[in-house]
GROMACS .gro file of C-alpha atoms in nm:
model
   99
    1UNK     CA    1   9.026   9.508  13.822
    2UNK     CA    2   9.084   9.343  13.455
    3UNK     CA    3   9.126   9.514  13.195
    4UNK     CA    4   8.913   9.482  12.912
    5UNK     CA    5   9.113   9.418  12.604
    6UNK     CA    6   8.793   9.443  12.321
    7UNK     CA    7   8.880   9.883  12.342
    8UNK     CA    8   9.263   9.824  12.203
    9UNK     CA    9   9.134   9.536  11.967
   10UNK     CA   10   8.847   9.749  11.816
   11UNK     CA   11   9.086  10.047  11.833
   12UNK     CA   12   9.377   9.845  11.613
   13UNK     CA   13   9.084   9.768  11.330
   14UNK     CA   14   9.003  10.121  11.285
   15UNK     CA   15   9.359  10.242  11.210
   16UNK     CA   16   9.419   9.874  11.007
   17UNK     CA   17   9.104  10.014  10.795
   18UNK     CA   18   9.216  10.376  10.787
   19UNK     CA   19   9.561  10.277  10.668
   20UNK     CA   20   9.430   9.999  10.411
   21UNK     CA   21   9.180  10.321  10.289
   22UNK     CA   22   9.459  10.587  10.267
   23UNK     CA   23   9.689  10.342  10.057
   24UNK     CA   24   9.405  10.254   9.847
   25UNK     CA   25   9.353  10.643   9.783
   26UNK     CA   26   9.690  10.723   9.732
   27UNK     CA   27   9.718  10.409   9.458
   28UNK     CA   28   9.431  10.568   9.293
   29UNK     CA   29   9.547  10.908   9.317
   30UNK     CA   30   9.873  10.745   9.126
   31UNK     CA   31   9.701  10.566   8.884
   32UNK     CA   32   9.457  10.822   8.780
   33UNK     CA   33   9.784  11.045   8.755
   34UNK     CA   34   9.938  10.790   8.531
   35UNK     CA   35   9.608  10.754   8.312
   36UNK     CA   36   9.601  11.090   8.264
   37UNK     CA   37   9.990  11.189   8.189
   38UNK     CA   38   9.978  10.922   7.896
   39UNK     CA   39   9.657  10.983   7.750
   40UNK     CA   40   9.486  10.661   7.878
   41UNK     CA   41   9.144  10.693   7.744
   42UNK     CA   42   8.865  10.825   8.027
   43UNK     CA   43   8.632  10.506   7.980
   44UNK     CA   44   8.899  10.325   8.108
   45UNK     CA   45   8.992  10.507   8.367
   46UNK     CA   46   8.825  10.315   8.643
   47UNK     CA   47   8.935  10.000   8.521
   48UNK     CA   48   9.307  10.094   8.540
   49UNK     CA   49   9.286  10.178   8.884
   50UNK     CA   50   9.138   9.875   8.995
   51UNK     CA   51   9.427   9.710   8.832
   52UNK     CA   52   9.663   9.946   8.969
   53UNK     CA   53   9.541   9.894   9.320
   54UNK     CA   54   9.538   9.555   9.308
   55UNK     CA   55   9.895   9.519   9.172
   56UNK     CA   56  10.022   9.795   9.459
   57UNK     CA   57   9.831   9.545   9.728
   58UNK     CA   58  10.021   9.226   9.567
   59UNK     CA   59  10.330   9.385   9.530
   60UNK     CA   60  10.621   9.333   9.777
   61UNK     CA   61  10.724   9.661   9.821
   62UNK     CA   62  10.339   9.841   9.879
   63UNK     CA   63  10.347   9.956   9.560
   64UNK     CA   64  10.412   9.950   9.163
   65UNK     CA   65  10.784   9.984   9.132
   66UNK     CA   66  10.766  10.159   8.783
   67UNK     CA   67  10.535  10.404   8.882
   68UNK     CA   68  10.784  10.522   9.126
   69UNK     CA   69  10.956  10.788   8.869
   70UNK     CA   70  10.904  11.156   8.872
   71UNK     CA   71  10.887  11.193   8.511
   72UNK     CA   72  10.579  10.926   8.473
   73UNK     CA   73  10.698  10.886   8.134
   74UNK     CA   74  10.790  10.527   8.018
   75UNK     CA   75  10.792  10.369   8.331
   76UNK     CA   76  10.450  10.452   8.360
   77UNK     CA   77  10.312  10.365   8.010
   78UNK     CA   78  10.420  10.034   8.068
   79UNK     CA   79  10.232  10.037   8.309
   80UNK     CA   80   9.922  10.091   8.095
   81UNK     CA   81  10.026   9.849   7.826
   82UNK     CA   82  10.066   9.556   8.122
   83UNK     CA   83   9.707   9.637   8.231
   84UNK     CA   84   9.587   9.615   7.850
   85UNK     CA   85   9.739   9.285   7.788
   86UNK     CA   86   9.586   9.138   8.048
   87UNK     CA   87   9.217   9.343   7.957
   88UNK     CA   88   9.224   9.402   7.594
   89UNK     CA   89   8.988   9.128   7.465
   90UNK     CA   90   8.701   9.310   7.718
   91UNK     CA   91   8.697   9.598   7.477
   92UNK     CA   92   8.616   9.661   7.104
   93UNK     CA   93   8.897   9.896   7.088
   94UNK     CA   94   9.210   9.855   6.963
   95UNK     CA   95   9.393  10.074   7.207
   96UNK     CA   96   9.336  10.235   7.571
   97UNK     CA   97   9.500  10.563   7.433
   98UNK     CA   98   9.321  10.886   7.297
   99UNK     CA   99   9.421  10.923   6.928
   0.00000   0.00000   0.00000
């Protein structure tokens, strides 16, 4: 009898999507964490964590080295203000940060 190798192939995709999917929610989770610890304006919210995720995906390590901190302080504003430079001219405001 041959075995039919299509049941471990299909199996391997699943957990390849379920582990893409949990790092994805756990970059989010970070970001949103981030936003939210240094005042990062709501509306802008969803747009950080794009950018978040997609650094965490290109990053060699799995994820944003400066976010790696307990305190979220510094390390993580930076953070923000990378994201900005790279977005600001999208928005009318001059900041991403509640006043």
């Amino acid at each position: 009898m041959i075995d039919n190798p299509l049941p471990d192939q299909v199996m391997e995709e699943k957990e390849a999507f379920y582990v893409n999917e949990q790092f994805e929610e756990h970059c989010a989770d970070t970001a949103k964490e981030i936003a939210k610890n240094n005042n990062l304006h709501p509306n802008y919210y969803d747009d950080f964590i794009e950018f978040y995720i997609e650094e965490c995906r290109e990053s060699d390590r799995g994820y944003f080295t400066f976010a790696v901190t307990k305190s979220f302080s510094c390390d993580s504003k930076y953070i923000i203000n990378i994201w900005w430079d790279h977005n600001k001219d999208l928005y009318e405001t001059k900041t991403p940060f509640i006043s």
